[in-house]
Amino acid sequence: MKIVTHIIAALFGLMFLAGGLFFFFGTMPPGPPEDSLPGKFMAAFAPTGYMAFVKVCEIIGGALVIMPKTRNFGLLILGPIVINILCFHGFVVKGGWSPAHAFITVAALFLLWSERRAFAGLVNRKSE
């Protein structure tokens, strides 16, 4: 089971690492049409620098998830980004799911489940 966890973590981390690097090197695939709702949504973020911040977080989180010792910290960084991706495709794109989105969702849940004992300390603290 440990080897499966390492493989899924490597693929999950590489997806975010590559996505962040592609953004900065200008090799991103074309976005949605500008007159569509997703296009307008993304255009609203373009001048703010928000996407650059998210992509830096993706690079850092992806690199941390790949390494077993820092995997949990990487998951904490990437968790809000994964939720944002799910919400964007659920509310804005309205069903524009792809196999990559399914993998991101399942991989994040699997990695959280496999590291549940480490995360349990965040919620199972006894009051003093």
mmCIF file of N, CA and C in Angstrom:
data_model
loop_
_atom_site.group_PDB
_atom_site.id
_atom_site.type_symbol
_atom_site.label_atom_id
_atom_site.label_comp_id
_atom_site.label_asym_id
_atom_site.label_seq_id
_atom_site.Cartn_x
_atom_site.Cartn_y
_atom_site.Cartn_z
ATOM 1 N N MET A 1 0.825 -1.197 0.000
ATOM 2 C CA MET A 1 0.000 0.000 0.000
ATOM 3 C C MET A 1 0.866 1.256 0.000
ATOM 4 N N LYS A 2 2.049 1.155 0.628
ATOM 5 C CA LYS A 2 2.918 2.312 0.697
ATOM 6 C C LYS A 2 3.422 2.725 -0.684
ATOM 7 N N ILE A 3 3.727 1.737 -1.522
ATOM 8 C CA ILE A 3 4.231 2.047 -2.860
ATOM 9 C C ILE A 3 3.145 2.725 -3.693
ATOM 10 N N VAL A 4 1.895 2.290 -3.529
ATOM 11 C CA VAL A 4 0.778 2.924 -4.243
ATOM 12 C C VAL A 4 0.638 4.378 -3.791
ATOM 13 N N THR A 5 0.770 4.610 -2.507
ATOM 14 C CA THR A 5 0.692 5.973 -1.977
ATOM 15 C C THR A 5 1.786 6.845 -2.569
ATOM 16 N N HIS A 6 3.004 6.315 -2.650
ATOM 17 C CA HIS A 6 4.119 7.087 -3.217
ATOM 18 C C HIS A 6 3.885 7.398 -4.694
ATOM 19 N N ILE A 7 3.369 6.430 -5.435
ATOM 20 C CA ILE A 7 3.119 6.642 -6.866
ATOM 21 C C ILE A 7 2.029 7.688 -7.071
ATOM 22 N N ILE A 8 0.933 7.563 -6.335
ATOM 23 C CA ILE A 8 -0.158 8.535 -6.471
ATOM 24 C C ILE A 8 0.303 9.923 -6.032
ATOM 25 N N ALA A 9 1.081 9.995 -4.962
ATOM 26 C CA ALA A 9 1.590 11.290 -4.503
ATOM 27 C C ALA A 9 2.515 11.907 -5.546
ATOM 28 N N ALA A 10 3.345 11.089 -6.174
ATOM 29 C CA ALA A 10 4.246 11.607 -7.203
ATOM 30 C C ALA A 10 3.461 12.150 -8.395
ATOM 31 N N LEU A 11 2.460 11.411 -8.852
ATOM 32 C CA LEU A 11 1.651 11.873 -9.983
ATOM 33 C C LEU A 11 0.862 13.132 -9.621
ATOM 34 N N PHE A 12 0.277 13.133 -8.437
ATOM 35 C CA PHE A 12 -0.500 14.278 -7.956
ATOM 36 C C PHE A 12 0.392 15.519 -7.855
ATOM 37 N N GLY A 13 1.543 15.356 -7.223
ATOM 38 C CA GLY A 13 2.471 16.476 -7.075
ATOM 39 C C GLY A 13 3.002 16.973 -8.406
ATOM 40 N N LEU A 14 3.324 16.044 -9.310
ATOM 41 C CA LEU A 14 3.833 16.445 -10.621
ATOM 42 C C LEU A 14 2.792 17.203 -11.433
ATOM 43 N N MET A 15 1.524 16.843 -11.287
ATOM 44 C CA MET A 15 0.474 17.583 -12.000
ATOM 45 C C MET A 15 0.458 19.054 -11.575
ATOM 46 N N PHE A 16 0.536 19.295 -10.280
ATOM 47 C CA PHE A 16 0.514 20.674 -9.803
ATOM 48 C C PHE A 16 1.832 21.385 -10.093
ATOM 49 N N LEU A 17 2.937 20.684 -9.952
ATOM 50 C CA LEU A 17 4.243 21.268 -10.248
ATOM 51 C C LEU A 17 4.308 21.680 -11.714
ATOM 52 N N ALA A 18 3.891 20.792 -12.606
ATOM 53 C CA ALA A 18 3.916 21.091 -14.041
ATOM 54 C C ALA A 18 2.946 22.219 -14.382
ATOM 55 N N GLY A 19 1.746 22.184 -13.805
ATOM 56 C CA GLY A 19 0.771 23.241 -14.078
ATOM 57 C C GLY A 19 1.276 24.615 -13.671
ATOM 58 N N GLY A 20 1.929 24.688 -12.528
ATOM 59 C CA GLY A 20 2.488 25.960 -12.083
ATOM 60 C C GLY A 20 3.624 26.434 -12.968
ATOM 61 N N LEU A 21 4.505 25.510 -13.343
ATOM 62 C CA LEU A 21 5.632 25.885 -14.200
ATOM 63 C C LEU A 21 5.167 26.273 -15.599
ATOM 64 N N PHE A 22 4.194 25.561 -16.135
ATOM 65 C CA PHE A 22 3.665 25.899 -17.462
ATOM 66 C C PHE A 22 3.106 27.320 -17.475
ATOM 67 N N PHE A 23 2.483 27.722 -16.381
ATOM 68 C CA PHE A 23 1.923 29.074 -16.288
ATOM 69 C C PHE A 23 3.024 30.119 -16.440
ATOM 70 N N PHE A 24 4.138 29.924 -15.745
ATOM 71 C CA PHE A 24 5.200 30.924 -15.764
ATOM 72 C C PHE A 24 6.042 30.887 -17.031
ATOM 73 N N PHE A 25 6.099 29.739 -17.698
ATOM 74 C CA PHE A 25 6.870 29.644 -18.933
ATOM 75 C C PHE A 25 6.018 29.867 -20.173
ATOM 76 N N GLY A 26 4.757 30.215 -19.999
ATOM 77 C CA GLY A 26 3.895 30.565 -21.118
ATOM 78 C C GLY A 26 3.486 29.413 -22.008
ATOM 79 N N THR A 27 3.496 28.206 -21.494
ATOM 80 C CA THR A 27 3.127 27.048 -22.309
ATOM 81 C C THR A 27 1.774 26.467 -21.896
ATOM 82 N N MET A 28 0.927 27.307 -21.329
ATOM 83 C CA MET A 28 -0.408 26.850 -20.923
ATOM 84 C C MET A 28 -1.266 26.607 -22.162
ATOM 85 N N PRO A 29 -2.131 25.600 -22.094
ATOM 86 C CA PRO A 29 -3.074 25.422 -23.213
ATOM 87 C C PRO A 29 -4.035 26.605 -23.268
ATOM 88 N N PRO A 30 -4.652 26.823 -24.418
ATOM 89 C CA PRO A 30 -5.571 27.966 -24.505
ATOM 90 C C PRO A 30 -6.716 27.836 -23.507
ATOM 91 N N GLY A 31 -7.112 28.959 -22.954
ATOM 92 C CA GLY A 31 -8.187 28.978 -21.973
ATOM 93 C C GLY A 31 -9.548 28.956 -22.635
ATOM 94 N N PRO A 32 -10.584 29.118 -21.838
ATOM 95 C CA PRO A 32 -11.945 29.137 -22.388
ATOM 96 C C PRO A 32 -12.159 30.388 -23.246
ATOM 97 N N PRO A 33 -13.139 30.358 -24.149
ATOM 98 C CA PRO A 33 -13.429 31.553 -24.965
ATOM 99 C C PRO A 33 -13.723 32.763 -24.074
ATOM 100 N N GLU A 34 -13.250 33.926 -24.502
ATOM 101 C CA GLU A 34 -13.367 35.131 -23.676
ATOM 102 C C GLU A 34 -14.805 35.556 -23.412
ATOM 103 N N ASP A 35 -15.722 35.234 -24.309
ATOM 104 C CA ASP A 35 -17.107 35.653 -24.113
ATOM 105 C C ASP A 35 -17.924 34.669 -23.275
ATOM 106 N N SER A 36 -17.317 33.546 -22.882
ATOM 107 C CA SER A 36 -18.023 32.567 -22.049
ATOM 108 C C SER A 36 -17.900 32.951 -20.577
ATOM 109 N N LEU A 37 -18.748 32.378 -19.738
ATOM 110 C CA LEU A 37 -18.699 32.656 -18.298
ATOM 111 C C LEU A 37 -17.345 32.261 -17.688
ATOM 112 N N PRO A 38 -16.802 31.058 -17.980
ATOM 113 C CA PRO A 38 -15.474 30.736 -17.449
ATOM 114 C C PRO A 38 -14.394 31.695 -17.953
ATOM 115 N N GLY A 39 -14.498 32.136 -19.202
ATOM 116 C CA GLY A 39 -13.529 33.084 -19.744
ATOM 117 C C GLY A 39 -13.579 34.418 -19.023
ATOM 118 N N LYS A 40 -14.791 34.900 -18.750
ATOM 119 C CA LYS A 40 -14.949 36.158 -18.010
ATOM 120 C C LYS A 40 -14.453 36.012 -16.574
ATOM 121 N N PHE A 41 -14.715 34.857 -15.981
ATOM 122 C CA PHE A 41 -14.267 34.584 -14.612
ATOM 123 C C PHE A 41 -12.738 34.630 -14.542
ATOM 124 N N MET A 42 -12.081 33.967 -15.489
ATOM 125 C CA MET A 42 -10.616 33.938 -15.496
ATOM 126 C C MET A 42 -10.043 35.313 -15.851
ATOM 127 N N ALA A 43 -10.709 36.048 -16.740
ATOM 128 C CA ALA A 43 -10.237 37.383 -17.120
ATOM 129 C C ALA A 43 -10.288 38.344 -15.938
ATOM 130 N N ALA A 44 -11.201 38.124 -15.016
ATOM 131 C CA ALA A 44 -11.285 38.985 -13.835
ATOM 132 C C ALA A 44 -10.056 38.823 -12.942
ATOM 133 N N PHE A 45 -9.446 37.651 -12.949
ATOM 134 C CA PHE A 45 -8.269 37.415 -12.110
ATOM 135 C C PHE A 45 -6.968 37.832 -12.782
ATOM 136 N N ALA A 46 -6.957 37.961 -14.093
ATOM 137 C CA ALA A 46 -5.720 38.216 -14.830
ATOM 138 C C ALA A 46 -4.963 39.457 -14.345
ATOM 139 N N PRO A 47 -5.598 40.618 -14.208
ATOM 140 C CA PRO A 47 -4.821 41.803 -13.824
ATOM 141 C C PRO A 47 -4.459 41.875 -12.338
ATOM 142 N N THR A 48 -5.005 41.003 -11.517
ATOM 143 C CA THR A 48 -4.799 41.117 -10.071
ATOM 144 C C THR A 48 -3.535 40.438 -9.569
ATOM 145 N N GLY A 49 -2.995 39.494 -10.310
ATOM 146 C CA GLY A 49 -1.848 38.724 -9.842
ATOM 147 C C GLY A 49 -2.241 37.529 -8.994
ATOM 148 N N TYR A 50 -3.543 37.318 -8.826
ATOM 149 C CA TYR A 50 -4.032 36.202 -8.015
ATOM 150 C C TYR A 50 -3.599 34.858 -8.591
ATOM 151 N N MET A 51 -3.700 34.713 -9.915
ATOM 152 C CA MET A 51 -3.341 33.433 -10.524
ATOM 153 C C MET A 51 -1.853 33.143 -10.366
ATOM 154 N N ALA A 52 -1.016 34.177 -10.413
ATOM 155 C CA ALA A 52 0.416 33.973 -10.196
ATOM 156 C C ALA A 52 0.659 33.448 -8.779
ATOM 157 N N PHE A 53 -0.055 34.003 -7.807
ATOM 158 C CA PHE A 53 0.062 33.527 -6.425
ATOM 159 C C PHE A 53 -0.374 32.071 -6.307
ATOM 160 N N VAL A 54 -1.504 31.731 -6.934
ATOM 161 C CA VAL A 54 -2.005 30.356 -6.893
ATOM 162 C C VAL A 54 -0.998 29.414 -7.540
ATOM 163 N N LYS A 55 -0.402 29.832 -8.646
ATOM 164 C CA LYS A 55 0.555 28.969 -9.348
ATOM 165 C C LYS A 55 1.836 28.783 -8.537
ATOM 166 N N VAL A 56 2.266 29.795 -7.810
ATOM 167 C CA VAL A 56 3.421 29.633 -6.917
ATOM 168 C C VAL A 56 3.075 28.626 -5.822
ATOM 169 N N CYS A 57 1.873 28.718 -5.276
ATOM 170 C CA CYS A 57 1.428 27.749 -4.265
ATOM 171 C C CYS A 57 1.355 26.343 -4.850
ATOM 172 N N GLU A 58 0.933 26.218 -6.104
ATOM 173 C CA GLU A 58 0.892 24.907 -6.758
ATOM 174 C C GLU A 58 2.295 24.325 -6.902
ATOM 175 N N ILE A 59 3.263 25.155 -7.275
ATOM 176 C CA ILE A 59 4.642 24.679 -7.424
ATOM 177 C C ILE A 59 5.186 24.214 -6.081
ATOM 178 N N ILE A 60 5.016 25.029 -5.060
ATOM 179 C CA ILE A 60 5.517 24.676 -3.726
ATOM 180 C C ILE A 60 4.792 23.442 -3.190
ATOM 181 N N GLY A 61 3.465 23.450 -3.246
ATOM 182 C CA GLY A 61 2.683 22.315 -2.749
ATOM 183 C C GLY A 61 2.971 21.043 -3.510
ATOM 184 N N GLY A 62 3.080 21.132 -4.835
ATOM 185 C CA GLY A 62 3.380 19.951 -5.646
ATOM 186 C C GLY A 62 4.732 19.355 -5.301
ATOM 187 N N ALA A 63 5.739 20.217 -5.130
ATOM 188 C CA ALA A 63 7.073 19.725 -4.759
ATOM 189 C C ALA A 63 7.056 19.081 -3.376
ATOM 190 N N LEU A 64 6.307 19.659 -2.448
ATOM 191 C CA LEU A 64 6.243 19.103 -1.095
ATOM 192 C C LEU A 64 5.493 17.772 -1.056
ATOM 193 N N VAL A 65 4.454 17.619 -1.865
ATOM 194 C CA VAL A 65 3.683 16.370 -1.877
ATOM 195 C C VAL A 65 4.521 15.221 -2.433
ATOM 196 N N ILE A 66 5.402 15.512 -3.356
ATOM 197 C CA ILE A 66 6.228 14.460 -3.963
ATOM 198 C C ILE A 66 7.133 13.810 -2.919
ATOM 199 N N MET A 67 7.646 14.610 -1.983
ATOM 200 C CA MET A 67 8.566 14.086 -0.970
ATOM 201 C C MET A 67 7.779 13.574 0.235
ATOM 202 N N PRO A 68 7.984 12.310 0.633
ATOM 203 C CA PRO A 68 7.182 11.730 1.728
ATOM 204 C C PRO A 68 7.258 12.496 3.050
ATOM 205 N N LYS A 69 8.409 13.037 3.397
ATOM 206 C CA LYS A 69 8.541 13.714 4.689
ATOM 207 C C LYS A 69 7.760 15.023 4.752
ATOM 208 N N THR A 70 7.510 15.639 3.610
ATOM 209 C CA THR A 70 6.805 16.921 3.590
ATOM 210 C C THR A 70 5.425 16.811 2.937
ATOM 211 N N ARG A 71 4.974 15.594 2.701
ATOM 212 C CA ARG A 71 3.713 15.364 1.983
ATOM 213 C C ARG A 71 2.520 16.033 2.664
ATOM 214 N N ASN A 72 2.433 15.927 3.972
ATOM 215 C CA ASN A 72 1.277 16.492 4.684
ATOM 216 C C ASN A 72 1.225 18.009 4.562
ATOM 217 N N PHE A 73 2.375 18.648 4.646
ATOM 218 C CA PHE A 73 2.407 20.104 4.494
ATOM 219 C C PHE A 73 1.997 20.496 3.073
ATOM 220 N N GLY A 74 2.447 19.730 2.096
ATOM 221 C CA GLY A 74 2.039 19.981 0.715
ATOM 222 C C GLY A 74 0.548 19.818 0.523
ATOM 223 N N LEU A 75 -0.034 18.810 1.177
ATOM 224 C CA LEU A 75 -1.488 18.614 1.089
ATOM 225 C C LEU A 75 -2.247 19.772 1.728
ATOM 226 N N LEU A 76 -1.700 20.331 2.804
ATOM 227 C CA LEU A 76 -2.339 21.497 3.425
ATOM 228 C C LEU A 76 -2.317 22.703 2.489
ATOM 229 N N ILE A 77 -1.249 22.847 1.728
ATOM 230 C CA ILE A 77 -1.154 23.957 0.779
ATOM 231 C C ILE A 77 -2.080 23.732 -0.411
ATOM 232 N N LEU A 78 -2.115 22.498 -0.923
ATOM 233 C CA LEU A 78 -2.895 22.211 -2.128
ATOM 234 C C LEU A 78 -4.380 21.979 -1.854
ATOM 235 N N GLY A 79 -4.750 21.717 -0.620
ATOM 236 C CA GLY A 79 -6.155 21.451 -0.301
ATOM 237 C C GLY A 79 -7.108 22.542 -0.763
ATOM 238 N N PRO A 80 -6.860 23.810 -0.400
ATOM 239 C CA PRO A 80 -7.765 24.868 -0.868
ATOM 240 C C PRO A 80 -7.771 25.024 -2.390
ATOM 241 N N ILE A 81 -6.649 24.731 -3.032
ATOM 242 C CA ILE A 81 -6.589 24.829 -4.493
ATOM 243 C C ILE A 81 -7.445 23.740 -5.121
ATOM 244 N N VAL A 82 -7.391 22.531 -4.563
ATOM 245 C CA VAL A 82 -8.222 21.435 -5.073
ATOM 246 C C VAL A 82 -9.702 21.781 -4.914
ATOM 247 N N ILE A 83 -10.074 22.320 -3.763
ATOM 248 C CA ILE A 83 -11.470 22.716 -3.540
ATOM 249 C C ILE A 83 -11.872 23.816 -4.519
ATOM 250 N N ASN A 84 -10.973 24.766 -4.768
ATOM 251 C CA ASN A 84 -11.249 25.833 -5.726
ATOM 252 C C ASN A 84 -11.460 25.270 -7.131
ATOM 253 N N ILE A 85 -10.658 24.296 -7.534
ATOM 254 C CA ILE A 85 -10.818 23.658 -8.845
ATOM 255 C C ILE A 85 -12.178 22.975 -8.928
ATOM 256 N N LEU A 86 -12.540 22.238 -7.881
ATOM 257 C CA LEU A 86 -13.842 21.562 -7.865
ATOM 258 C C LEU A 86 -14.995 22.561 -7.950
ATOM 259 N N CYS A 87 -14.913 23.638 -7.184
ATOM 260 C CA CYS A 87 -15.983 24.642 -7.197
ATOM 261 C C CYS A 87 -16.054 25.362 -8.541
ATOM 262 N N PHE A 88 -14.912 25.684 -9.122
ATOM 263 C CA PHE A 88 -14.899 26.353 -10.428
ATOM 264 C C PHE A 88 -15.599 25.496 -11.472
ATOM 265 N N HIS A 89 -15.260 24.218 -11.500
ATOM 266 C CA HIS A 89 -15.861 23.342 -12.508
ATOM 267 C C HIS A 89 -17.298 22.959 -12.161
ATOM 268 N N GLY A 90 -17.655 23.009 -10.902
ATOM 269 C CA GLY A 90 -19.028 22.699 -10.522
ATOM 270 C C GLY A 90 -19.985 23.865 -10.682
ATOM 271 N N PHE A 91 -19.525 25.092 -10.360
ATOM 272 C CA PHE A 91 -20.409 26.252 -10.371
ATOM 273 C C PHE A 91 -20.269 27.136 -11.606
ATOM 274 N N VAL A 92 -19.057 27.289 -12.108
ATOM 275 C CA VAL A 92 -18.835 28.202 -13.234
ATOM 276 C C VAL A 92 -18.916 27.466 -14.565
ATOM 277 N N VAL A 93 -18.176 26.367 -14.684
ATOM 278 C CA VAL A 93 -18.168 25.613 -15.940
ATOM 279 C C VAL A 93 -19.422 24.759 -16.061
ATOM 280 N N LYS A 94 -20.000 24.399 -14.943
ATOM 281 C CA LYS A 94 -21.230 23.587 -14.883
ATOM 282 C C LYS A 94 -21.075 22.252 -15.603
ATOM 283 N N GLY A 95 -20.218 21.434 -15.056
ATOM 284 C CA GLY A 95 -20.075 20.076 -15.574
ATOM 285 C C GLY A 95 -18.927 19.884 -16.534
ATOM 286 N N GLY A 96 -18.013 20.813 -16.623
ATOM 287 C CA GLY A 96 -16.872 20.660 -17.518
ATOM 288 C C GLY A 96 -15.774 19.822 -16.894
ATOM 289 N N TRP A 97 -16.098 18.573 -16.570
ATOM 290 C CA TRP A 97 -15.150 17.687 -15.901
ATOM 291 C C TRP A 97 -14.322 16.927 -16.920
ATOM 292 N N SER A 98 -13.112 16.606 -16.537
ATOM 293 C CA SER A 98 -12.239 15.798 -17.379
ATOM 294 C C SER A 98 -11.621 14.708 -16.508
ATOM 295 N N PRO A 99 -10.968 13.726 -17.105
ATOM 296 C CA PRO A 99 -10.292 12.702 -16.299
ATOM 297 C C PRO A 99 -9.237 13.290 -15.355
ATOM 298 N N ALA A 100 -8.602 14.385 -15.755
ATOM 299 C CA ALA A 100 -7.607 15.016 -14.880
ATOM 300 C C ALA A 100 -8.257 15.540 -13.602
ATOM 301 N N HIS A 101 -9.445 16.120 -13.722
ATOM 302 C CA HIS A 101 -10.143 16.620 -12.529
ATOM 303 C C HIS A 101 -10.551 15.472 -11.614
ATOM 304 N N ALA A 102 -10.994 14.390 -12.223
ATOM 305 C CA ALA A 102 -11.361 13.216 -11.424
ATOM 306 C C ALA A 102 -10.137 12.669 -10.704
ATOM 307 N N PHE A 103 -8.996 12.610 -11.395
ATOM 308 C CA PHE A 103 -7.778 12.110 -10.754
ATOM 309 C C PHE A 103 -7.360 13.014 -9.606
ATOM 310 N N ILE A 104 -7.400 14.325 -9.817
ATOM 311 C CA ILE A 104 -7.014 15.262 -8.758
ATOM 312 C C ILE A 104 -7.881 15.048 -7.519
ATOM 313 N N THR A 105 -9.176 14.900 -7.721
ATOM 314 C CA THR A 105 -10.098 14.713 -6.600
ATOM 315 C C THR A 105 -9.836 13.398 -5.879
ATOM 316 N N VAL A 106 -9.769 12.314 -6.631
ATOM 317 C CA VAL A 106 -9.578 10.988 -6.028
ATOM 318 C C VAL A 106 -8.204 10.892 -5.377
ATOM 319 N N ALA A 107 -7.176 11.426 -6.027
ATOM 320 C CA ALA A 107 -5.826 11.364 -5.464
ATOM 321 C C ALA A 107 -5.732 12.156 -4.167
ATOM 322 N N ALA A 108 -6.331 13.347 -4.137
ATOM 323 C CA ALA A 108 -6.302 14.151 -2.913
ATOM 324 C C ALA A 108 -7.000 13.428 -1.772
ATOM 325 N N LEU A 109 -8.160 12.856 -2.050
ATOM 326 C CA LEU A 109 -8.884 12.117 -1.008
ATOM 327 C C LEU A 109 -8.109 10.883 -0.561
ATOM 328 N N PHE A 110 -7.500 10.172 -1.504
ATOM 329 C CA PHE A 110 -6.712 8.988 -1.156
ATOM 330 C C PHE A 110 -5.517 9.367 -0.292
ATOM 331 N N LEU A 111 -4.802 10.427 -0.662
ATOM 332 C CA LEU A 111 -3.634 10.836 0.117
ATOM 333 C C LEU A 111 -4.036 11.323 1.504
ATOM 334 N N LEU A 112 -5.144 12.034 1.590
ATOM 335 C CA LEU A 112 -5.632 12.441 2.912
ATOM 336 C C LEU A 112 -5.997 11.227 3.757
ATOM 337 N N TRP A 113 -6.622 10.239 3.133
ATOM 338 C CA TRP A 113 -6.990 9.024 3.857
ATOM 339 C C TRP A 113 -5.741 8.264 4.305
ATOM 340 N N SER A 114 -4.748 8.169 3.441
ATOM 341 C CA SER A 114 -3.546 7.410 3.801
ATOM 342 C C SER A 114 -2.732 8.122 4.881
ATOM 343 N N GLU A 115 -2.881 9.432 5.001
ATOM 344 C CA GLU A 115 -2.162 10.200 6.024
ATOM 345 C C GLU A 115 -3.089 10.639 7.155
ATOM 346 N N ARG A 116 -4.216 9.955 7.312
ATOM 347 C CA ARG A 116 -5.236 10.386 8.273
ATOM 348 C C ARG A 116 -4.734 10.417 9.710
ATOM 349 N N ARG A 117 -3.828 9.541 10.065
ATOM 350 C CA ARG A 117 -3.321 9.543 11.451
ATOM 351 C C ARG A 117 -2.540 10.815 11.749
ATOM 352 N N ALA A 118 -1.785 11.286 10.766
ATOM 353 C CA ALA A 118 -1.028 12.522 10.971
ATOM 354 C C ALA A 118 -1.965 13.723 11.074
ATOM 355 N N PHE A 119 -3.032 13.727 10.277
ATOM 356 C CA PHE A 119 -3.980 14.839 10.310
ATOM 357 C C PHE A 119 -4.934 14.750 11.496
ATOM 358 N N ALA A 120 -5.091 13.585 12.078
ATOM 359 C CA ALA A 120 -5.997 13.424 13.216
ATOM 360 C C ALA A 120 -5.559 14.282 14.398
ATOM 361 N N GLY A 121 -4.269 14.534 14.510
ATOM 362 C CA GLY A 121 -3.765 15.379 15.583
ATOM 363 C C GLY A 121 -4.282 16.808 15.511
ATOM 364 N N LEU A 122 -4.691 17.232 14.337
ATOM 365 C CA LEU A 122 -5.219 18.590 14.190
ATOM 366 C C LEU A 122 -6.627 18.729 14.746
ATOM 367 N N VAL A 123 -7.379 17.632 14.755
ATOM 368 C CA VAL A 123 -8.775 17.710 15.181
ATOM 369 C C VAL A 123 -9.073 16.936 16.462
ATOM 370 N N ASN A 124 -8.194 16.065 16.881
ATOM 371 C CA ASN A 124 -8.435 15.236 18.068
ATOM 372 C C ASN A 124 -7.597 15.681 19.259
ATOM 373 N N ARG A 125 -7.524 16.953 19.481
ATOM 374 C CA ARG A 125 -6.739 17.444 20.612
ATOM 375 C C ARG A 125 -7.605 17.470 21.856
ATOM 376 N N LYS A 126 -7.045 17.041 22.954
ATOM 377 C CA LYS A 126 -7.764 17.090 24.226
ATOM 378 C C LYS A 126 -7.587 18.478 24.827
ATOM 379 N N SER A 127 -8.668 19.032 25.324
ATOM 380 C CA SER A 127 -8.577 20.354 25.947
ATOM 381 C C SER A 127 -7.907 20.217 27.308
ATOM 382 N N GLU A 128 -7.170 21.230 27.644
ATOM 383 C CA GLU A 128 -6.421 21.176 28.909
ATOM 384 C C GLU A 128 -7.109 21.935 29.994
#
